[in-house]
């Protein structure tokens, strides 16, 4: 009986590992997935991370709460696009983030973010956050932001 239970557990573990390996090898469907940079700016709020919005109401509420009610909120057509707001960490670095590319795989949309090369003669006195608002072609897939 113990051998049967041990064999069953071993097969279960093997099966789970095989399923995990399948999900990590995500096949690329479109290497040039449609996106556009809507706005790039700096801010002095202490927010870090990536935020995805599928509806106009959530997007506007987030922008009003974080940028102020008097801010100009960039237009995004939520019938055909999804909004992604990417905040960088508070820094004195003169580099700026930008979206390098967007790739569609079987299971998600990957948005690749890079930083510009720092200019040697620029000195930033106050630390600040920078952010990018990107509109990505609408999809039912999860959007993953990858920082390079």
CSV table of C-alpha atoms in Angstrom, one decimal:
chain,number,residue,atom,x,y,z
A,1,UNK,CA,0.0,0.0,0.0
A,2,UNK,CA,2.9,2.4,0.9
A,3,UNK,CA,4.5,1.7,-2.5
A,4,UNK,CA,1.2,2.5,-4.3
A,5,UNK,CA,0.8,5.8,-2.4
A,6,UNK,CA,4.5,6.7,-3.1
A,7,UNK,CA,4.1,6.0,-6.8
A,8,UNK,CA,0.9,8.1,-6.9
A,9,UNK,CA,2.6,11.0,-5.2
A,10,UNK,CA,5.6,10.8,-7.5
A,11,UNK,CA,3.4,10.8,-10.6
A,12,UNK,CA,1.4,13.7,-9.3
A,13,UNK,CA,4.6,15.8,-8.7
A,14,UNK,CA,5.9,14.9,-12.1
A,15,UNK,CA,2.6,15.9,-13.7
A,16,UNK,CA,2.6,19.3,-11.9
A,17,UNK,CA,6.2,20.0,-13.0
A,18,UNK,CA,5.3,19.2,-16.6
A,19,UNK,CA,2.3,21.6,-16.5
A,20,UNK,CA,4.5,24.3,-14.9
A,21,UNK,CA,7.1,23.9,-17.6
A,22,UNK,CA,4.5,24.2,-20.4
A,23,UNK,CA,3.2,27.5,-19.1
A,24,UNK,CA,6.7,29.1,-18.9
A,25,UNK,CA,7.4,28.4,-22.6
A,26,UNK,CA,5.0,31.0,-23.9
A,27,UNK,CA,5.0,31.1,-27.7
A,28,UNK,CA,5.3,34.6,-29.3
A,29,UNK,CA,2.4,35.4,-31.6
A,30,UNK,CA,3.2,39.0,-32.5
A,31,UNK,CA,6.6,40.7,-32.0
A,32,UNK,CA,5.2,44.1,-32.9
A,33,UNK,CA,2.1,44.4,-30.8
A,34,UNK,CA,0.4,47.9,-31.2
A,35,UNK,CA,1.1,50.5,-28.5
A,36,UNK,CA,1.5,54.2,-28.3
A,37,UNK,CA,3.1,56.4,-25.7
A,38,UNK,CA,0.4,58.9,-24.6
A,39,UNK,CA,2.4,60.9,-22.0
A,40,UNK,CA,5.8,60.9,-20.3
A,41,UNK,CA,6.4,63.2,-17.4
A,42,UNK,CA,7.8,63.5,-13.9
A,43,UNK,CA,6.0,63.8,-10.7
A,44,UNK,CA,6.7,64.3,-7.0
A,45,UNK,CA,4.2,61.7,-5.7
A,46,UNK,CA,5.7,58.6,-4.0
A,47,UNK,CA,4.2,56.0,-6.3
A,48,UNK,CA,6.0,53.0,-7.8
A,49,UNK,CA,4.8,50.3,-10.0
A,50,UNK,CA,2.7,49.4,-13.1
A,51,UNK,CA,-1.1,50.0,-13.2
A,52,UNK,CA,-3.4,48.7,-15.9
A,53,UNK,CA,-6.8,50.1,-16.7
A,54,UNK,CA,-9.5,48.5,-18.8
A,55,UNK,CA,-12.2,51.1,-18.2
A,56,UNK,CA,-12.3,54.9,-18.6
A,57,UNK,CA,-13.9,55.4,-15.1
A,58,UNK,CA,-11.1,53.6,-13.3
A,59,UNK,CA,-8.4,55.4,-15.3
A,60,UNK,CA,-9.9,58.8,-14.7
A,61,UNK,CA,-10.4,58.1,-11.0
A,62,UNK,CA,-6.8,57.0,-10.6
A,63,UNK,CA,-5.4,60.0,-12.5
A,64,UNK,CA,-7.6,62.5,-10.5
A,65,UNK,CA,-6.4,60.8,-7.2
A,66,UNK,CA,-2.8,60.8,-8.1
A,67,UNK,CA,-2.2,63.8,-10.4
A,68,UNK,CA,-4.9,66.1,-9.1
A,69,UNK,CA,-8.3,67.2,-10.2
A,70,UNK,CA,-7.0,70.1,-12.3
A,71,UNK,CA,-4.6,67.8,-14.3
A,72,UNK,CA,-5.1,67.2,-18.0
A,73,UNK,CA,-5.8,63.5,-18.4
A,74,UNK,CA,-4.7,62.2,-21.7
A,75,UNK,CA,-7.4,60.6,-23.9
A,76,UNK,CA,-7.5,56.9,-24.4
A,77,UNK,CA,-10.2,55.1,-26.4
A,78,UNK,CA,-11.1,52.3,-24.1
A,79,UNK,CA,-13.2,50.6,-26.9
A,80,UNK,CA,-9.9,49.7,-28.7
A,81,UNK,CA,-7.2,50.3,-26.1
A,82,UNK,CA,-6.1,49.5,-22.6
A,83,UNK,CA,-4.2,52.1,-20.5
A,84,UNK,CA,-1.0,51.2,-18.6
A,85,UNK,CA,0.6,53.8,-16.3
A,86,UNK,CA,4.2,52.9,-15.3
A,87,UNK,CA,5.9,54.8,-12.4
A,88,UNK,CA,9.6,54.6,-11.8
A,89,UNK,CA,11.2,54.7,-8.4
A,90,UNK,CA,12.1,58.0,-6.7
A,91,UNK,CA,15.5,58.9,-8.1
A,92,UNK,CA,18.0,61.7,-8.8
A,93,UNK,CA,19.1,59.9,-12.1
A,94,UNK,CA,18.7,62.0,-15.2
A,95,UNK,CA,17.6,59.0,-17.2
A,96,UNK,CA,14.0,58.7,-18.5
A,97,UNK,CA,11.9,55.6,-19.0
A,98,UNK,CA,10.4,54.7,-22.4
A,99,UNK,CA,8.5,51.8,-23.9
A,100,UNK,CA,10.9,50.0,-26.2
A,101,UNK,CA,8.4,47.4,-27.6
A,102,UNK,CA,5.3,45.4,-27.0
A,103,UNK,CA,5.0,41.7,-27.7
A,104,UNK,CA,2.0,39.4,-27.8
A,105,UNK,CA,2.5,35.8,-26.6
A,106,UNK,CA,0.0,33.0,-26.2
A,107,UNK,CA,-1.0,34.0,-22.7
A,108,UNK,CA,-0.1,37.7,-22.2
A,109,UNK,CA,1.0,41.0,-23.7
A,110,UNK,CA,4.5,42.0,-22.6
A,111,UNK,CA,5.4,45.8,-22.5
A,112,UNK,CA,9.2,46.3,-22.5
A,113,UNK,CA,10.4,49.4,-20.6
A,114,UNK,CA,13.9,50.7,-20.8
A,115,UNK,CA,15.7,53.9,-19.6
A,116,UNK,CA,17.5,56.4,-21.8
A,117,UNK,CA,21.2,56.7,-21.4
A,118,UNK,CA,22.2,59.4,-18.8
A,119,UNK,CA,23.7,62.6,-20.2
A,120,UNK,CA,27.0,63.3,-18.6
A,121,UNK,CA,26.6,67.1,-17.9
A,122,UNK,CA,23.1,67.0,-16.4
A,123,UNK,CA,22.7,67.1,-12.6
A,124,UNK,CA,19.3,66.5,-11.0
A,125,UNK,CA,19.1,68.2,-7.6
A,126,UNK,CA,15.8,66.9,-6.3
A,127,UNK,CA,14.7,63.2,-6.4
A,128,UNK,CA,11.6,62.6,-8.4
A,129,UNK,CA,9.4,59.8,-9.9
A,130,UNK,CA,8.9,59.6,-13.6
A,131,UNK,CA,5.9,58.0,-15.3
A,132,UNK,CA,4.7,56.9,-18.7
A,133,UNK,CA,1.1,56.5,-19.8
A,134,UNK,CA,0.9,53.9,-22.6
A,135,UNK,CA,-2.1,52.8,-24.7
A,136,UNK,CA,-1.9,49.2,-25.7
A,137,UNK,CA,-4.3,47.6,-28.3
A,138,UNK,CA,-7.2,46.0,-26.4
A,139,UNK,CA,-6.9,42.3,-25.6
A,140,UNK,CA,-8.3,39.9,-23.1
A,141,UNK,CA,-4.8,38.8,-22.1
A,142,UNK,CA,-2.9,39.9,-19.0
A,143,UNK,CA,-0.5,42.8,-19.5
A,144,UNK,CA,3.0,42.3,-18.0
A,145,UNK,CA,5.4,45.2,-17.8
A,146,UNK,CA,9.1,44.2,-18.0
A,147,UNK,CA,11.8,46.6,-17.0
A,148,UNK,CA,15.2,46.2,-18.7
